[in-house]
CSV table of C-alpha atoms in Angstrom, one decimal:
chain,number,residue,atom,x,y,z
K,309,UNK,CA,24.3,-37.1,23.7
K,310,UNK,CA,25.3,-36.8,20.0
K,311,UNK,CA,28.3,-34.6,19.0
K,312,UNK,CA,25.7,-32.0,17.5
K,313,UNK,CA,24.2,-31.7,20.7
K,314,UNK,CA,27.3,-31.6,23.0
K,315,UNK,CA,28.8,-28.8,20.5
K,316,UNK,CA,25.6,-26.8,21.0
K,317,UNK,CA,25.6,-27.0,24.5
K,318,UNK,CA,29.4,-26.1,24.8
K,319,UNK,CA,28.7,-23.1,22.5
K,320,UNK,CA,26.1,-21.8,24.7
K,321,UNK,CA,28.7,-22.0,27.3
K,322,UNK,CA,31.1,-20.2,25.2
K,323,UNK,CA,28.7,-17.4,24.5
K,324,UNK,CA,27.7,-16.9,28.1
K,325,UNK,CA,31.3,-16.7,29.4
K,326,UNK,CA,31.8,-13.5,26.9
K,327,UNK,CA,28.5,-12.1,28.3
K,328,UNK,CA,29.4,-13.0,31.9
K,329,UNK,CA,32.9,-11.3,31.4
K,330,UNK,CA,31.4,-8.2,29.9
K,331,UNK,CA,28.7,-8.1,32.9
K,332,UNK,CA,31.6,-8.3,35.7
K,333,UNK,CA,33.4,-5.4,33.9
K,334,UNK,CA,30.2,-3.1,33.8
K,335,UNK,CA,28.0,-3.9,36.9
K,336,UNK,CA,28.4,-4.5,40.5
K,337,UNK,CA,26.6,-7.9,41.2
K,338,UNK,CA,26.8,-10.3,43.8
K,339,UNK,CA,29.8,-12.7,44.2
K,340,UNK,CA,29.2,-16.4,44.6
K,341,UNK,CA,27.9,-17.6,48.0
K,342,UNK,CA,27.9,-21.4,47.7
K,343,UNK,CA,29.3,-23.3,50.5
K,344,UNK,CA,31.3,-26.6,49.6
K,345,UNK,CA,29.2,-29.4,50.8
K,346,UNK,CA,30.8,-32.6,49.3
K,347,UNK,CA,31.2,-34.1,52.5
K,348,UNK,CA,27.2,-34.0,53.3
K,349,UNK,CA,24.6,-36.3,52.1
K,350,UNK,CA,22.2,-34.9,49.5
K,351,UNK,CA,19.3,-34.5,51.7
K,352,UNK,CA,21.4,-33.0,54.6
K,353,UNK,CA,23.2,-30.7,52.1
K,354,UNK,CA,19.8,-29.3,50.9
K,355,UNK,CA,18.6,-28.7,54.4
K,356,UNK,CA,21.7,-27.4,55.4
K,357,UNK,CA,21.9,-25.0,52.4
K,358,UNK,CA,18.3,-23.8,53.1
K,359,UNK,CA,19.5,-23.0,56.6
K,360,UNK,CA,22.8,-21.3,55.4
K,361,UNK,CA,20.7,-18.8,53.1
K,362,UNK,CA,18.0,-18.2,55.8
K,363,UNK,CA,15.2,-19.7,53.6
K,364,UNK,CA,13.5,-21.7,56.4
K,365,UNK,CA,11.1,-24.5,55.3
K,366,UNK,CA,9.0,-22.1,53.0
K,367,UNK,CA,8.4,-22.7,49.5
K,368,UNK,CA,11.0,-21.0,47.3
K,369,UNK,CA,9.0,-18.5,45.0
K,370,UNK,CA,11.8,-18.2,42.1
K,371,UNK,CA,14.5,-20.5,41.8
K,372,UNK,CA,16.4,-18.2,39.1
K,373,UNK,CA,16.2,-15.1,41.4
K,374,UNK,CA,17.4,-17.2,44.2
K,375,UNK,CA,20.4,-18.6,42.1
K,376,UNK,CA,21.1,-15.0,40.8
K,377,UNK,CA,21.2,-13.3,44.2
K,378,UNK,CA,23.5,-16.0,45.3
K,379,UNK,CA,26.2,-15.3,42.6
K,380,UNK,CA,25.2,-17.9,39.9
K,381,UNK,CA,25.0,-16.9,36.3
K,382,UNK,CA,21.9,-18.3,34.8
K,383,UNK,CA,21.6,-18.7,31.3
K,384,UNK,CA,19.1,-20.6,28.6
K,385,UNK,CA,20.3,-23.3,26.2
K,386,UNK,CA,19.2,-22.4,22.6
K,387,UNK,CA,16.7,-24.5,20.8
K,388,UNK,CA,19.4,-26.5,19.2
K,389,UNK,CA,20.2,-27.8,22.8
K,390,UNK,CA,16.5,-29.0,23.5
K,391,UNK,CA,17.9,-32.6,23.9
K,392,UNK,CA,20.0,-31.6,26.9
K,393,UNK,CA,18.1,-31.0,30.1
K,394,UNK,CA,20.6,-28.5,31.8
K,395,UNK,CA,24.1,-28.3,32.9
K,396,UNK,CA,26.3,-26.5,35.5
K,397,UNK,CA,30.0,-25.7,36.0
K,398,UNK,CA,32.6,-23.6,37.8
K,399,UNK,CA,34.5,-21.4,36.0
K,400,UNK,CA,37.1,-20.0,38.5
K,401,UNK,CA,34.9,-18.4,41.2
K,402,UNK,CA,32.0,-18.0,39.3
K,403,UNK,CA,29.4,-20.7,39.1
K,404,UNK,CA,27.0,-21.2,36.0
K,405,UNK,CA,23.8,-23.1,35.3
K,406,UNK,CA,22.3,-23.6,31.8
K,407,UNK,CA,18.5,-24.4,31.6
K,408,UNK,CA,16.6,-25.9,29.1
K,409,UNK,CA,13.5,-23.5,28.2
K,410,UNK,CA,11.8,-26.1,26.1
K,411,UNK,CA,10.7,-28.2,28.9
K,412,UNK,CA,7.5,-27.2,31.3
K,413,UNK,CA,8.4,-24.4,33.9
K,414,UNK,CA,8.2,-26.9,36.7
K,415,UNK,CA,10.7,-29.2,35.3
K,416,UNK,CA,13.0,-26.6,34.3
K,417,UNK,CA,12.7,-25.1,38.1
K,418,UNK,CA,13.8,-28.7,39.2
K,419,UNK,CA,16.6,-28.7,37.1
K,420,UNK,CA,17.9,-25.5,38.7
K,421,UNK,CA,17.6,-27.0,41.8
K,422,UNK,CA,19.5,-30.2,40.3
K,423,UNK,CA,22.5,-28.1,39.0
K,424,UNK,CA,22.5,-26.3,42.3
K,425,UNK,CA,23.0,-29.6,43.9
K,426,UNK,CA,26.0,-30.3,41.6
K,427,UNK,CA,27.6,-27.0,42.3
K,428,UNK,CA,27.6,-27.3,46.1
K,429,UNK,CA,28.1,-31.1,46.0
K,430,UNK,CA,30.5,-32.0,43.1
K,431,UNK,CA,32.4,-29.0,42.8
K,432,UNK,CA,35.6,-31.1,42.8
K,433,UNK,CA,34.0,-33.6,40.3
K,434,UNK,CA,33.5,-36.6,42.4
K,435,UNK,CA,31.3,-38.8,42.2
K,436,UNK,CA,30.7,-38.6,38.4
K,437,UNK,CA,28.1,-40.4,36.5
K,438,UNK,CA,24.8,-42.0,37.2
K,439,UNK,CA,25.8,-41.6,41.2
K,440,UNK,CA,26.2,-37.8,40.8
K,441,UNK,CA,23.0,-37.7,38.9
K,442,UNK,CA,21.2,-39.4,41.7
K,443,UNK,CA,22.8,-37.2,44.2
K,444,UNK,CA,21.8,-34.1,42.5
K,445,UNK,CA,18.1,-35.4,42.3
K,446,UNK,CA,18.0,-36.2,45.9
K,447,UNK,CA,19.2,-32.7,46.6
K,448,UNK,CA,16.8,-31.0,44.3
K,449,UNK,CA,13.7,-33.1,45.7
K,450,UNK,CA,14.6,-32.2,49.5
K,451,UNK,CA,15.7,-28.4,48.4
K,452,UNK,CA,12.4,-27.7,46.8
K,453,UNK,CA,10.2,-29.8,49.1
K,454,UNK,CA,11.6,-30.1,52.7
K,455,UNK,CA,10.4,-33.0,54.8
K,456,UNK,CA,9.1,-31.2,57.9
K,457,UNK,CA,6.4,-28.9,56.2
K,458,UNK,CA,5.3,-32.2,54.2
K,459,UNK,CA,5.1,-34.4,57.1
K,460,UNK,CA,2.8,-31.5,58.6
K,461,UNK,CA,0.2,-32.3,56.1
K,462,UNK,CA,0.0,-35.9,57.1
K,463,UNK,CA,-0.7,-39.1,54.9
K,464,UNK,CA,-1.8,-38.4,51.2
K,465,UNK,CA,-3.9,-40.8,49.3
K,466,UNK,CA,-5.5,-39.3,46.3
K,467,UNK,CA,-4.2,-37.4,43.1
K,468,UNK,CA,-6.3,-34.1,44.0
K,469,UNK,CA,-4.2,-33.6,47.1
K,470,UNK,CA,-0.9,-34.3,45.3
K,471,UNK,CA,-1.9,-31.6,42.7
K,472,UNK,CA,-2.8,-29.1,45.5
K,473,UNK,CA,0.7,-29.7,46.9
K,474,UNK,CA,2.2,-29.4,43.6
K,475,UNK,CA,0.8,-25.9,43.3
K,476,UNK,CA,1.8,-25.0,46.6
K,477,UNK,CA,5.5,-25.7,46.2
K,478,UNK,CA,5.7,-25.2,42.3
K,479,UNK,CA,7.2,-28.5,41.3
K,480,UNK,CA,5.7,-31.0,38.8
K,481,UNK,CA,2.9,-33.6,39.8
K,482,UNK,CA,5.3,-36.3,39.3
K,483,UNK,CA,8.0,-34.9,41.4
K,484,UNK,CA,5.5,-34.1,44.3
K,485,UNK,CA,4.3,-37.8,44.3
K,486,UNK,CA,7.8,-39.2,44.2
K,487,UNK,CA,8.8,-36.9,47.3
K,488,UNK,CA,5.6,-38.1,49.3
K,489,UNK,CA,6.3,-41.4,48.5
K,490,UNK,CA,10.1,-41.0,49.3
K,491,UNK,CA,9.1,-39.6,52.8
K,492,UNK,CA,6.6,-42.4,53.5
K,493,UNK,CA,3.6,-40.1,53.1
K,494,UNK,CA,2.1,-41.9,50.0
K,495,UNK,CA,1.9,-45.7,50.3
K,496,UNK,CA,3.8,-47.7,47.3
K,497,UNK,CA,0.2,-48.9,46.1
K,498,UNK,CA,-1.2,-45.2,46.1
K,499,UNK,CA,1.9,-44.2,44.5
K,500,UNK,CA,1.8,-46.3,41.5
K,501,UNK,CA,-1.8,-45.7,41.2
K,502,UNK,CA,-1.6,-42.1,41.1
K,503,UNK,CA,1.3,-42.4,38.3
K,504,UNK,CA,-0.8,-44.6,36.3
K,505,UNK,CA,-3.4,-41.6,36.6
K,506,UNK,CA,-0.7,-39.1,35.9
K,507,UNK,CA,0.5,-40.8,32.7
K,508,UNK,CA,-3.2,-41.3,31.6
K,509,UNK,CA,-3.9,-37.6,31.7
K,510,UNK,CA,-1.0,-36.7,29.8
K,511,UNK,CA,0.8,-34.7,32.9
K,512,UNK,CA,4.1,-36.1,32.5
K,513,UNK,CA,4.8,-33.4,29.5
K,514,UNK,CA,1.8,-31.0,30.4
K,515,UNK,CA,1.1,-30.0,33.9
K,516,UNK,CA,-2.0,-29.4,35.5
K,517,UNK,CA,-2.3,-25.6,36.6
K,518,UNK,CA,1.0,-24.9,35.2
K,519,UNK,CA,3.3,-22.1,36.6
K,520,UNK,CA,4.8,-19.1,34.8
K,521,UNK,CA,8.4,-19.5,33.6
K,522,UNK,CA,11.1,-18.2,35.9
K,523,UNK,CA,13.1,-15.5,33.8
K,524,UNK,CA,16.4,-13.8,34.9
K,525,UNK,CA,15.8,-10.5,36.8
K,526,UNK,CA,19.5,-9.4,36.3
K,527,UNK,CA,19.3,-9.7,32.6
K,528,UNK,CA,16.1,-7.5,32.4
K,529,UNK,CA,17.6,-5.1,34.5
K,530,UNK,CA,20.9,-5.2,32.4
K,531,UNK,CA,19.0,-4.6,29.2
K,532,UNK,CA,16.8,-1.7,30.6
K,533,UNK,CA,19.8,0.0,31.8
K,534,UNK,CA,21.7,-0.5,28.2
K,535,UNK,CA,18.5,0.8,26.3
K,536,UNK,CA,18.4,3.9,28.7
K,537,UNK,CA,21.9,4.8,27.9
K,538,UNK,CA,21.4,4.4,24.2
K,539,UNK,CA,18.5,6.6,24.5
K,540,UNK,CA,20.4,9.3,26.6
K,541,UNK,CA,23.5,9.2,24.3
K,542,UNK,CA,25.6,8.7,27.1
K,543,UNK,CA,27.7,5.8,28.5
K,544,UNK,CA,28.6,6.2,32.1
K,545,UNK,CA,30.0,3.2,33.9
K,546,UNK,CA,27.1,1.1,35.0
K,547,UNK,CA,26.6,0.5,38.6
K,548,UNK,CA,23.5,-1.7,39.2
K,549,UNK,CA,22.1,-2.7,42.5
K,550,UNK,CA,19.8,-5.5,42.6
K,551,UNK,CA,15.8,-4.3,42.7
K,552,UNK,CA,14.7,-3.6,46.3
K,553,UNK,CA,12.0,-6.3,45.8
K,554,UNK,CA,14.5,-9.0,44.5
K,555,UNK,CA,14.7,-10.9,48.0
K,556,UNK,CA,10.8,-10.8,48.1
K,557,UNK,CA,10.4,-12.5,45.1
K,558,UNK,CA,12.5,-15.6,46.1
């Protein structure tokens, strides 16, 4: 990336740290619950983390809510950082994820899972570079689209079925096609033909049946509490609990 892009991404992190520190001082929120899985293969780690969090093999309704529930602070990159896909880091005991909101909701959701892969696989910064990115992609694919329920569907041969599965698992049509090919449920020839059709229809950037963009539930609640206190004119110590329907929305 250019120096301007790098500086913009770093600036987003600096602001986020200030907000996060204020949040920790005012609200009672979950601590980080991310195991260190550096010794696991990416797909094994994805299945293991689903099991550790009790998610089973069902589709994850909301990645941002899930990350927040597990103590990850999720922030968006500004418009100046649109060239940066996403990034993540550990700051002490607190993990952070920064997402690009200029991309499709499906791609941003995959980025969230990709960065989660970095947090559990690469907390100690090894490996680096292209190998680390490859591992994080493998993790995200397996975490969002577990193999067992896809195998229950059986062989896939046409684009309409790929689109149906993409809607069910809330991923991009390209990511679903790749995952089906990776698991042997889509032949190489069908995969190539489907990708040609995806490109022809412009679905590399605009998704068919797009999903709604995921948003932070914690920040919505925080801002609501602050506005309420401003209206009442008082300033008691904030004690916020996650909404009762928080887990249901995952």
